[in-house]
Tab-separated table of C-alpha atoms in Angstrom:
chain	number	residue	atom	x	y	z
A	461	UNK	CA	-3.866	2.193	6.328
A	462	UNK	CA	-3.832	-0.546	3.766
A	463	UNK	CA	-5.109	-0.809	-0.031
A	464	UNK	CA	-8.623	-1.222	1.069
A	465	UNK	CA	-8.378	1.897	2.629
A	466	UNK	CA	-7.005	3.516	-0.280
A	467	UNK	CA	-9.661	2.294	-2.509
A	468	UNK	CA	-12.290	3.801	-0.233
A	469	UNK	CA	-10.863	6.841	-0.050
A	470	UNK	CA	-10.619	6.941	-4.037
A	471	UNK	CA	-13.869	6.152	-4.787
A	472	UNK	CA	-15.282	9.770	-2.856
A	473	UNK	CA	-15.487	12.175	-5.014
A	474	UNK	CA	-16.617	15.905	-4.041
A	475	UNK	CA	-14.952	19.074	-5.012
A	476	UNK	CA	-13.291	20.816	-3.157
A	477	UNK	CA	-11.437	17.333	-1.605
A	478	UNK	CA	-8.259	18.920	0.085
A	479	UNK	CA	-5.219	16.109	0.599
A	480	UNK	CA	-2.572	17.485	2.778
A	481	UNK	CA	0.910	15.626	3.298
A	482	UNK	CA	3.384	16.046	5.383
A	483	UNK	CA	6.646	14.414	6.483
A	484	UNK	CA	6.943	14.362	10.208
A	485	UNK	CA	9.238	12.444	12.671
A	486	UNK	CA	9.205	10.576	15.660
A	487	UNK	CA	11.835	11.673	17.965
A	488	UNK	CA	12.991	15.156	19.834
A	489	UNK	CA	14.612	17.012	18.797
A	490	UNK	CA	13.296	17.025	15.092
A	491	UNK	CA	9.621	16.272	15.891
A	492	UNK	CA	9.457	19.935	17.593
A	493	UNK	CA	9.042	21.968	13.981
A	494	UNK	CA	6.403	19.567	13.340
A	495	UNK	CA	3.188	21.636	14.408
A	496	UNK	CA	4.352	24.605	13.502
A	497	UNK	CA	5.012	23.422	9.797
A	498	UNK	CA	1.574	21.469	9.892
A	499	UNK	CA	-0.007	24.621	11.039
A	500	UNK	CA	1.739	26.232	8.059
A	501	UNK	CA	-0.086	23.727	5.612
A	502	UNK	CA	-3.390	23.895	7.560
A	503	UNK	CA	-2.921	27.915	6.743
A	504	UNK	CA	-2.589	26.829	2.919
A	505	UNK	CA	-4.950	24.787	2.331
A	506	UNK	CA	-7.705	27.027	4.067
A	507	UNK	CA	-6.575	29.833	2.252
A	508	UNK	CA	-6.471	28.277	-0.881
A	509	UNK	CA	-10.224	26.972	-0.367
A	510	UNK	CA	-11.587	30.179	0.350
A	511	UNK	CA	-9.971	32.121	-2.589
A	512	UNK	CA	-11.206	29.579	-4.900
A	513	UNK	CA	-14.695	28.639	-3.122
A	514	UNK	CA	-15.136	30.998	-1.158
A	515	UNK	CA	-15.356	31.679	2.586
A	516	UNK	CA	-19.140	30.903	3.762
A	517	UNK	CA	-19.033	27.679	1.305
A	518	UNK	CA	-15.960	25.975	2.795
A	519	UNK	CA	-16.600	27.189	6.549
A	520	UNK	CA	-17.195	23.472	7.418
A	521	UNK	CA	-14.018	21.970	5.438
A	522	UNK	CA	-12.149	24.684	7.090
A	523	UNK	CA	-13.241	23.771	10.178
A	524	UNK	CA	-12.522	19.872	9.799
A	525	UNK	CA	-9.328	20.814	8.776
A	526	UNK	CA	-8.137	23.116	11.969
A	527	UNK	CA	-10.050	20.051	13.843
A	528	UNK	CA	-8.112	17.219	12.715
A	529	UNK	CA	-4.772	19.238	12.851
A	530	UNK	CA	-5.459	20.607	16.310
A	531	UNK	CA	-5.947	16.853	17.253
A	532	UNK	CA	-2.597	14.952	16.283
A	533	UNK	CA	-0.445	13.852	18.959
A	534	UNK	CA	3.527	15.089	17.393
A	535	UNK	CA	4.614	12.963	20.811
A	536	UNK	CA	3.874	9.777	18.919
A	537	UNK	CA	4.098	11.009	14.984
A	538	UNK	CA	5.768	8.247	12.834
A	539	UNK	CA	7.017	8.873	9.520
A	540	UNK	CA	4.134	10.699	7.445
A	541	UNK	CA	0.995	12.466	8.318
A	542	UNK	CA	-2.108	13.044	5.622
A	543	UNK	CA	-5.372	15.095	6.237
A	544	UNK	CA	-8.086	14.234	3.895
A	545	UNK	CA	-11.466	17.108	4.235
A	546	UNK	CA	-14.276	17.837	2.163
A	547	UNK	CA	-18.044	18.244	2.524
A	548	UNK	CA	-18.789	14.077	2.923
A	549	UNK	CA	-15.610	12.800	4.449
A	550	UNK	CA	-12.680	13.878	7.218
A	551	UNK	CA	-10.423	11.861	7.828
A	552	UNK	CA	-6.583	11.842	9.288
A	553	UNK	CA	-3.730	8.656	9.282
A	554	UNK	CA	-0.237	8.970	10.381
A	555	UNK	CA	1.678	6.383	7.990
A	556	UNK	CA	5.002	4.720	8.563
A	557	UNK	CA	6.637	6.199	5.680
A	558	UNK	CA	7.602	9.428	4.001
A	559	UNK	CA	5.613	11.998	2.282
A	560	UNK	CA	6.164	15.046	0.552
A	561	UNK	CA	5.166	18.441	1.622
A	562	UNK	CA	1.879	19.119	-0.433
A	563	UNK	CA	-1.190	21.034	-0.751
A	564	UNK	CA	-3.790	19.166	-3.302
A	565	UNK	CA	-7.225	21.247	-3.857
A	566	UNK	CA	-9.156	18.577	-6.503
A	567	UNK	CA	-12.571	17.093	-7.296
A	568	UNK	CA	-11.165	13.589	-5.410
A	569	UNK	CA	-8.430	13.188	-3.007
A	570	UNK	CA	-4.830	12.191	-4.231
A	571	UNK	CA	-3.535	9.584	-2.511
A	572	UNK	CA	-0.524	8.891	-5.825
A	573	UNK	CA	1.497	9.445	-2.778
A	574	UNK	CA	0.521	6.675	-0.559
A	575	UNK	CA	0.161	4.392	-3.316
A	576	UNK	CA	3.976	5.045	-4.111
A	577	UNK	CA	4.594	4.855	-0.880
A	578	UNK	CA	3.290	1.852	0.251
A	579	UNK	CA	5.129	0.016	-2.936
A	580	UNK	CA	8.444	2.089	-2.581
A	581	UNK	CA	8.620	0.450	0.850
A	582	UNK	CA	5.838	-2.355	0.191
A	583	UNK	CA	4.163	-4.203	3.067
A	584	UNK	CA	4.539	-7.745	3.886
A	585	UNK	CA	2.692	-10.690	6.638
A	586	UNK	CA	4.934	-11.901	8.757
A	587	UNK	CA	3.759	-15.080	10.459
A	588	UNK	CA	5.892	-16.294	13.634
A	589	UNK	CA	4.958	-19.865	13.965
A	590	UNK	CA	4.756	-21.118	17.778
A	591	UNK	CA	3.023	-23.885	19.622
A	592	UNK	CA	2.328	-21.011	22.596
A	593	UNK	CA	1.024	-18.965	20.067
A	594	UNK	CA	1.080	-18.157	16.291
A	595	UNK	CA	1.306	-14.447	15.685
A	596	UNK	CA	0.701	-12.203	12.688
A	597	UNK	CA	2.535	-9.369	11.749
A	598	UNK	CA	1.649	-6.608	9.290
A	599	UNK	CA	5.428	-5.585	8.190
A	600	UNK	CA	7.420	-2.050	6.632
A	601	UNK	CA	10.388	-2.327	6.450
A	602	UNK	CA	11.796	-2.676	10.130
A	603	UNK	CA	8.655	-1.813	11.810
A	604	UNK	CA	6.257	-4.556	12.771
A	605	UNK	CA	2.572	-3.631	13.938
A	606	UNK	CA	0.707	-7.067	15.559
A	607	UNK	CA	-2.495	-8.055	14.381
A	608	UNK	CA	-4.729	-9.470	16.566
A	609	UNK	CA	-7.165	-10.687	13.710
A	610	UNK	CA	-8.514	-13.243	11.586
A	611	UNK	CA	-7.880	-16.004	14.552
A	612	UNK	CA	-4.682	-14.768	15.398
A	613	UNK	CA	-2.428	-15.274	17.679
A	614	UNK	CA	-3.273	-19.275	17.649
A	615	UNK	CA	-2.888	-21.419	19.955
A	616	UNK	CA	-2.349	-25.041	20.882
A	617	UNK	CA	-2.711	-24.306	24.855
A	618	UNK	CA	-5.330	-27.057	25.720
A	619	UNK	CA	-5.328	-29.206	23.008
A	620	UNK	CA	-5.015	-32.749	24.306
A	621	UNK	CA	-3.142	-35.242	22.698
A	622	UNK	CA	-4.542	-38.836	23.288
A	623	UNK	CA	-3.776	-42.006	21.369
A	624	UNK	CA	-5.305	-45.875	21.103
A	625	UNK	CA	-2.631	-48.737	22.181
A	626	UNK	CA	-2.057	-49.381	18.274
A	627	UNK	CA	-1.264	-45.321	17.905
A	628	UNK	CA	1.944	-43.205	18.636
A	629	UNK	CA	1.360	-40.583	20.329
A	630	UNK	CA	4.209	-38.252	19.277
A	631	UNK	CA	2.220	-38.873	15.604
A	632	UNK	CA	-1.201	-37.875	16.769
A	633	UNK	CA	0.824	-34.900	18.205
A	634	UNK	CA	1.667	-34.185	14.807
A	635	UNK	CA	-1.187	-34.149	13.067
A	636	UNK	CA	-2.783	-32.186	15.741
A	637	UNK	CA	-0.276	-29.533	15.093
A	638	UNK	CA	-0.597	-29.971	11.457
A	639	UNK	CA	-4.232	-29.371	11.790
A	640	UNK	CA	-3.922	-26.251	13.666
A	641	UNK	CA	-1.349	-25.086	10.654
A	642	UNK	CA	-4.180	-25.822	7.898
A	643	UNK	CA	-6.199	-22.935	10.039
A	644	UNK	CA	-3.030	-20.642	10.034
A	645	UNK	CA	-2.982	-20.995	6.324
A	646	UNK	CA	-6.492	-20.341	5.883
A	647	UNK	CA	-6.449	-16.928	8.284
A	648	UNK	CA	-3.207	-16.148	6.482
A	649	UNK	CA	-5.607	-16.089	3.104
A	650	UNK	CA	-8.093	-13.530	4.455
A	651	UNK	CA	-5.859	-11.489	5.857
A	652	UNK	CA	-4.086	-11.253	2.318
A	653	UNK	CA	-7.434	-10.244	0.908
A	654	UNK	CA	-7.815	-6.741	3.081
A	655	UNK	CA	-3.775	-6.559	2.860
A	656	UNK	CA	-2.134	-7.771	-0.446
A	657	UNK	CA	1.492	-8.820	0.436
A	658	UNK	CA	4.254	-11.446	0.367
A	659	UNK	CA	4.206	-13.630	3.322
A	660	UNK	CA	6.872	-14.184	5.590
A	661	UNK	CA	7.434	-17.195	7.792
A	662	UNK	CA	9.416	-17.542	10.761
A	663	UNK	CA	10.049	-20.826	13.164
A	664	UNK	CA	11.757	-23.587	14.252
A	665	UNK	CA	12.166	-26.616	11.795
A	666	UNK	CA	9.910	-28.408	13.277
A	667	UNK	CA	6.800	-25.784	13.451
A	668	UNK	CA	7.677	-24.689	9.750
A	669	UNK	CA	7.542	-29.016	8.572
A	670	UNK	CA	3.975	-28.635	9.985
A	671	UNK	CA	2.820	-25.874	8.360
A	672	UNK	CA	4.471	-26.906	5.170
A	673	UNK	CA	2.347	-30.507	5.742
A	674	UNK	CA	-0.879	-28.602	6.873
A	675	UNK	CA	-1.284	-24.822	4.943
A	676	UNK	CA	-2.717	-25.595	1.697
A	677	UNK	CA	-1.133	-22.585	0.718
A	678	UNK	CA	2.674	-22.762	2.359
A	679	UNK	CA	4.292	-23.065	-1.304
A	680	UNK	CA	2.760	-19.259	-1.670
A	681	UNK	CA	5.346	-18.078	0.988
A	682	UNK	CA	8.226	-15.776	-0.087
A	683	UNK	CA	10.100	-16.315	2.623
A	684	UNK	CA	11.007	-19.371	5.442
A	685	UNK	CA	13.146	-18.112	8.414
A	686	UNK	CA	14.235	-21.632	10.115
A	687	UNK	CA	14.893	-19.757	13.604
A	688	UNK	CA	13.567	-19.595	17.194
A	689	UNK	CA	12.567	-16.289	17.118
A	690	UNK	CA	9.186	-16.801	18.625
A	691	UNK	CA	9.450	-15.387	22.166
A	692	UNK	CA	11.041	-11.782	21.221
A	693	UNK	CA	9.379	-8.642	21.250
A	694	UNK	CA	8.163	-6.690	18.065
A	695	UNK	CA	11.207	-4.596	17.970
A	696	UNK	CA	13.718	-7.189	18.937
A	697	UNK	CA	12.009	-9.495	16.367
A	698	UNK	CA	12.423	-7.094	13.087
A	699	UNK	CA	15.803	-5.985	13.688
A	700	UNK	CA	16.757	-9.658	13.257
A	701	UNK	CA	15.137	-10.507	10.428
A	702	UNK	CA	14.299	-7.486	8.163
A	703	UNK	CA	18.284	-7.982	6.569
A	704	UNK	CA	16.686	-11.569	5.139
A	705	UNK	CA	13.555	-10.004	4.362
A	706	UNK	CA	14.657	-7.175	2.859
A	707	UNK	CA	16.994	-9.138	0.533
A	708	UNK	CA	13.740	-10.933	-0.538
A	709	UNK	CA	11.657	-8.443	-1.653
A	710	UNK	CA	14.444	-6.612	-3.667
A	711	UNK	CA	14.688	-9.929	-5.854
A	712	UNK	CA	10.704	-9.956	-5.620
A	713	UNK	CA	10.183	-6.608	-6.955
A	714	UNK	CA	12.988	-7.182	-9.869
A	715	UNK	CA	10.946	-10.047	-10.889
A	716	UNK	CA	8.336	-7.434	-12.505
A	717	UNK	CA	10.568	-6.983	-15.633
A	718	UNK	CA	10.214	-10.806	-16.143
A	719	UNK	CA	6.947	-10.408	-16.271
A	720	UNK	CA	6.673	-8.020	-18.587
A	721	UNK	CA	8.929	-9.767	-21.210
A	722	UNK	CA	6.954	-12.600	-20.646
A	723	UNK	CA	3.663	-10.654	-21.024
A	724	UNK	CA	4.942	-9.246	-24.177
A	725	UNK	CA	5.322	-12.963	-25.634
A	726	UNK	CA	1.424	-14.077	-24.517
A	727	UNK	CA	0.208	-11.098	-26.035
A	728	UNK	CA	-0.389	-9.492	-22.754
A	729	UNK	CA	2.002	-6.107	-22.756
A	730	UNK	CA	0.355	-2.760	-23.385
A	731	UNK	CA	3.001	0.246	-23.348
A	732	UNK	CA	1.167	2.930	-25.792
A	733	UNK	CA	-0.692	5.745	-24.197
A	734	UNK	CA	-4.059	5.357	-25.303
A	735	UNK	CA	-3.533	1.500	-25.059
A	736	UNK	CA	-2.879	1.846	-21.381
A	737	UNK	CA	-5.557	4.355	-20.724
A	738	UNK	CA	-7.902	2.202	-22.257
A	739	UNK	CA	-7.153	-1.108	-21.044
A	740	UNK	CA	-6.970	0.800	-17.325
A	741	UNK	CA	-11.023	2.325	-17.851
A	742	UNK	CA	-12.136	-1.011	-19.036
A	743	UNK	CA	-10.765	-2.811	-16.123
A	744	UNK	CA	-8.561	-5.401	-18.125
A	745	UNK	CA	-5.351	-4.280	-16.240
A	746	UNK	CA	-3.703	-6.736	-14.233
A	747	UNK	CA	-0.174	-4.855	-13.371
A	748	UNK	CA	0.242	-1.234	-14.435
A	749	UNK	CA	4.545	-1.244	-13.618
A	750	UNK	CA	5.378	3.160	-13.604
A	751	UNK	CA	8.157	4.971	-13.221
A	752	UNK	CA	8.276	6.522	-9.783
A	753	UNK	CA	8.460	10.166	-10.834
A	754	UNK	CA	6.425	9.652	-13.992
A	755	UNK	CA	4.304	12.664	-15.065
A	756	UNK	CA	2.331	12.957	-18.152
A	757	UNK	CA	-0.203	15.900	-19.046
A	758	UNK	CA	-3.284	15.168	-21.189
A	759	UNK	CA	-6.910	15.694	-22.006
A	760	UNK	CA	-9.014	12.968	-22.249
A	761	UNK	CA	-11.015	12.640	-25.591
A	762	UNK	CA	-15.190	13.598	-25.071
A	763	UNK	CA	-15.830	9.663	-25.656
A	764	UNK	CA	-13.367	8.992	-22.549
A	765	UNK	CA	-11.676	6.725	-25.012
A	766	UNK	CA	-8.339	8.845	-25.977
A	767	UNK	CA	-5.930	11.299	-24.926
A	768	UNK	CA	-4.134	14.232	-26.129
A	769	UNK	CA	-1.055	15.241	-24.761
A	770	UNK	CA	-0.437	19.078	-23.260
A	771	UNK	CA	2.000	21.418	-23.503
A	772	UNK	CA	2.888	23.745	-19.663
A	773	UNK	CA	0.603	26.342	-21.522
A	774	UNK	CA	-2.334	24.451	-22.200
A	775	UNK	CA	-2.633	23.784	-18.291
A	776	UNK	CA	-2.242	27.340	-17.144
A	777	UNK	CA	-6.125	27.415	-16.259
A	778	UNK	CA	-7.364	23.849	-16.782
A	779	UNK	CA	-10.777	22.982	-16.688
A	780	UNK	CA	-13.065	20.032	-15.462
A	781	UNK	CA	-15.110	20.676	-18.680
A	782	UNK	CA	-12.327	20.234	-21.260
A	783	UNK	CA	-11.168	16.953	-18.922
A	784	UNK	CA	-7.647	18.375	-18.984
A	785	UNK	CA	-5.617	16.834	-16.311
A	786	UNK	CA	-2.278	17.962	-14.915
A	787	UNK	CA	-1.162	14.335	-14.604
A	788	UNK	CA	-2.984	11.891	-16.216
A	789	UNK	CA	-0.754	9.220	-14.602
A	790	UNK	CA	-2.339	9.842	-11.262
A	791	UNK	CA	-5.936	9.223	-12.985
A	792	UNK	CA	-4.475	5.471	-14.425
A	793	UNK	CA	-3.594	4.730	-11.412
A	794	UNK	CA	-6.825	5.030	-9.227
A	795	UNK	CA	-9.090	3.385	-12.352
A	796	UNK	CA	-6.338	0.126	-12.010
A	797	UNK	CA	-6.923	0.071	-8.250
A	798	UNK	CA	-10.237	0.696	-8.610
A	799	UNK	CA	-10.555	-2.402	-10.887
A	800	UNK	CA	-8.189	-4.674	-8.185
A	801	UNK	CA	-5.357	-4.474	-10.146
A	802	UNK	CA	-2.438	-3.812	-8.770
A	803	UNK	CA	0.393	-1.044	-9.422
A	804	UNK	CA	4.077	-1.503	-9.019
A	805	UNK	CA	6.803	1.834	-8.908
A	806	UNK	CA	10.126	1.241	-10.537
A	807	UNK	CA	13.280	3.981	-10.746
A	808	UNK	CA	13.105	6.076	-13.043
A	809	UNK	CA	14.323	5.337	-16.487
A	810	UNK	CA	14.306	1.379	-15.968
A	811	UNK	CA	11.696	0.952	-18.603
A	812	UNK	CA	14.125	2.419	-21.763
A	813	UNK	CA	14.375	-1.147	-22.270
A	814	UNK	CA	10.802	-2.322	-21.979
A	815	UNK	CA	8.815	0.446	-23.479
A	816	UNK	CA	11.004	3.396	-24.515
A	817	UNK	CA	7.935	5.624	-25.237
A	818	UNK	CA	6.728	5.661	-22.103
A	819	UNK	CA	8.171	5.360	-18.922
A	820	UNK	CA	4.782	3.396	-18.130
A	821	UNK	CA	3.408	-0.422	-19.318
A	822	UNK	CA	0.338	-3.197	-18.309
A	823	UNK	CA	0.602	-6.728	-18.055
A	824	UNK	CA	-3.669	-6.964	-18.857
A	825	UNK	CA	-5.985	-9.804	-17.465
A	826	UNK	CA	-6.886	-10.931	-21.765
C-alpha cells in the first residue's frame, strides 16, 4: 500500500463503509491468537452493521467481510492487517506496521490510521547502485520489499564499450555508465510520483561519482552510503544500513519545525481552526504538520466554510444532517491528501511552541 492507494480508497464514499484494524504478528508463538481475535472483530463489525442497517441490507457487506477474513494467510501476517467492505468496494492489505484494534462503521472508510502510520514510520527508495544491476527498494524501517518497476533492476550486461585511436577507452566507459545513471535518475522520478519518499543511495565511490555526474536529480538524495553493499540479500542489506538511514530521517522529519518558522515569516503559516479548515477545502495546503493523537470535535457551518466546536454531549447521537463530526481532524486530513498535499505526525505537545491553540498548523501553497 502506498499514498496512491490511500487516496483511492478515500475518495469512495458509501455508507455503511466498515474499516477494520488489527495488529497482528509474524512469528509463532504470538501469531496463533491472531484468527481468533480477527474473528472477534469480523463478529463486531457484522453485528454492528446489522443493528444499525439492518440484516437483509448488509447481507452482501457481511458476506465480503467473513470472505476476506476467512482468506488471510496468519502463516505470513506482518505487522498490521485492515479490511475495508461496503456495497462498491472490498478490499484487504496486510501493512508492515502497527495498527490499533478498531471497529469504524462511517459514510467513507478511515484510513487516519495508515496515514499515521505510514509517517510515524515513513517510507523511503532505496537505490543500490551496481554495474550487474541497479536495484530499487521500497523501504520501512528495516524491512526492504524489491521493486521490479519503472526499468528496474538496470543493467549494463551487454553494453559494449568501443573507442577511436584518439579516445580512451576507460572514458567512453564512463560516460557509458554515466548515461545509464541519467536513466536511473529518471525511473527514480516516477517511482517518487506513485511513492512520495526520501531517496536513499547506496554504492561504491565509483558507481555513486556516476550517478552524481549523470542523475539530473542526485542533489535530491537524502542519503549517500559509499559501500559495497550491492551483492547482499534484502535482509542482509537493511540490517546494515537502516542505523544510517534511520539517523537520517530523524533529522529529516525535525526539519518540519523549520519550516514552519520559516512559513510563518513568508506569510505562509495557518494555525487557527477555521483558517486550517479552510485553506484544507480549498486545496491551498501544502503541509498540514498534527499532533499524533490530536482529536478535535466540531460541526461544520451549512456554507462548509466554518466550524463549531462540540462538547462529549453534543456527539451522543450525531448526525450526517447537522455535519457533526466526532473528529474533525480525520476530515482535514483526507481533503489535504485529496488535494496532493502532504501530512506530517509530530509527538504530541511539540507544537506549544508553534501554535499553542492548536496542536495542528499548514504551511499553504499562496
Amino acid at each position: 500500500m502506498n499514498l496512491n492507494t490511500i487516496k483511492e480508497i478515500q475518495s469512495k464514499r458509501s455508507n455503511p463503509s466498515v474499516t477494520i484494524t488489527l495488529p497482528t504478528y509474524r512469528t509463532s508463538p504470538d501469531n496463533d491468537k491472531d484468527p481468533i481475535r480477527l474473528k472477534n472483530l469480523v463478529g463486531q463489525a457484522i453485528e454492528q452493521l446489522e443493528s444499525q442497517f439492518g440484516k437483509r441490507e448488509t447481507l452482501e457487506i457481511a458476506d465480503a467481510i467473513r470472505r476476506m477474513a476467512d482468506e488471510v494467510d496468519h502463516e505470513h501476517n506482518l505487522d498490521g492487517l485492515v479490511i475495508f467492505a461496503s456495497a462498491e468496494y472490498a478490499q484487504s492489505f496486510k501493512l508492515p506496521f502497527r495498527l490499533p484494534e478498531r471497529v469504524s462503521i462511517e459514510d467513507n472508510f478511515l484510513t487516519r490510521d495508515l496515514v499515521y502510520a505510514m509517517n510515524r514510520s515513513p517510507l523511503y527508495l532505496l537505490v543500490v547502485l551496481s554495474e550487474n544491476g541497479t536495484r530499487l527498494f521500497i523501504g520501512r524501517k528495516d524491512l526492504l520489499n524489491e521493486v521490479n518497476d519503472y526499468g528496474f533492476p538496470f543493467s549494463l550486461k551487454g553494453s559494449v564499450a568501443s573507442a577511436n585511436p584518439s579516445q580512451d577507452i576507460s572514458h567512453v566507459r564512463d560516460q557509458i555508465v554515466s548515461d545509464s545513471m541519467r536513466e536511473v535518475g529518471e525511473a527514480i522520478a516516477a517511482a517518487q510520483k506513485d511513492t512520495p519518499a526520501p531517496v536513499v543511495v547506496v554504492g561504491v565511490d565509483r558507481n555513486i561519482g556516476h550517478f552524481r555526474d549523470g542523475a539530473r536529480n542526485s542533489d535530491e538524495v537524502m542519503l549517500y552510503i559509499h559501500s559495497g553493499h550491492h551483492d547482499e540479500d534484502a535482509h542482509q542489506l537493511a540490517k546494515k544500513i537502516w542505523p544510517q538511514i534511520k539517523q537520517a530521517l530523524d533529522e529529516e522529519r525535525q526539519k518540519i519545525f523549520t519550516e514552519l518558522e520559516s512559513a510563518k515569516s513568508n506569510h505562509l503559516f495557518v494555525g487557527g481552526l477555521n483558517e486550517v479548515w479552510q485553506a484544507a477545502i480549498d486545496g491551498r495546503v501544502e503541509v498540514l504538520v498534527v499532533e499524533e493523537d490530536l482529536s478535535i470535535p466540531a460541526e461544520v457551518s451549512e456554507d462548509g466554510r466554518q466550524l463549531k466546536l462540540l462538547e462529549s454531549a453534543e456527539l451522543a447521537a450525531p448526525s450526517k444532517d447537522n455535519n457533526a463530526y466526532e473528529d474533525i481532524v480525520d476530515e482535514i486530513i483526507e481533503k489535504v491528501l485529496a488535494n496532493n498535499g502532504r501530512v506530517r505526525f509530530v509527538n504530541n505537545e511539540s507544537m506549544a511552541s508553534v501554535n499553542p491553540d492548536f496542536g495542528m498548523a499548514v504551511i499553504t501553497r499562496y
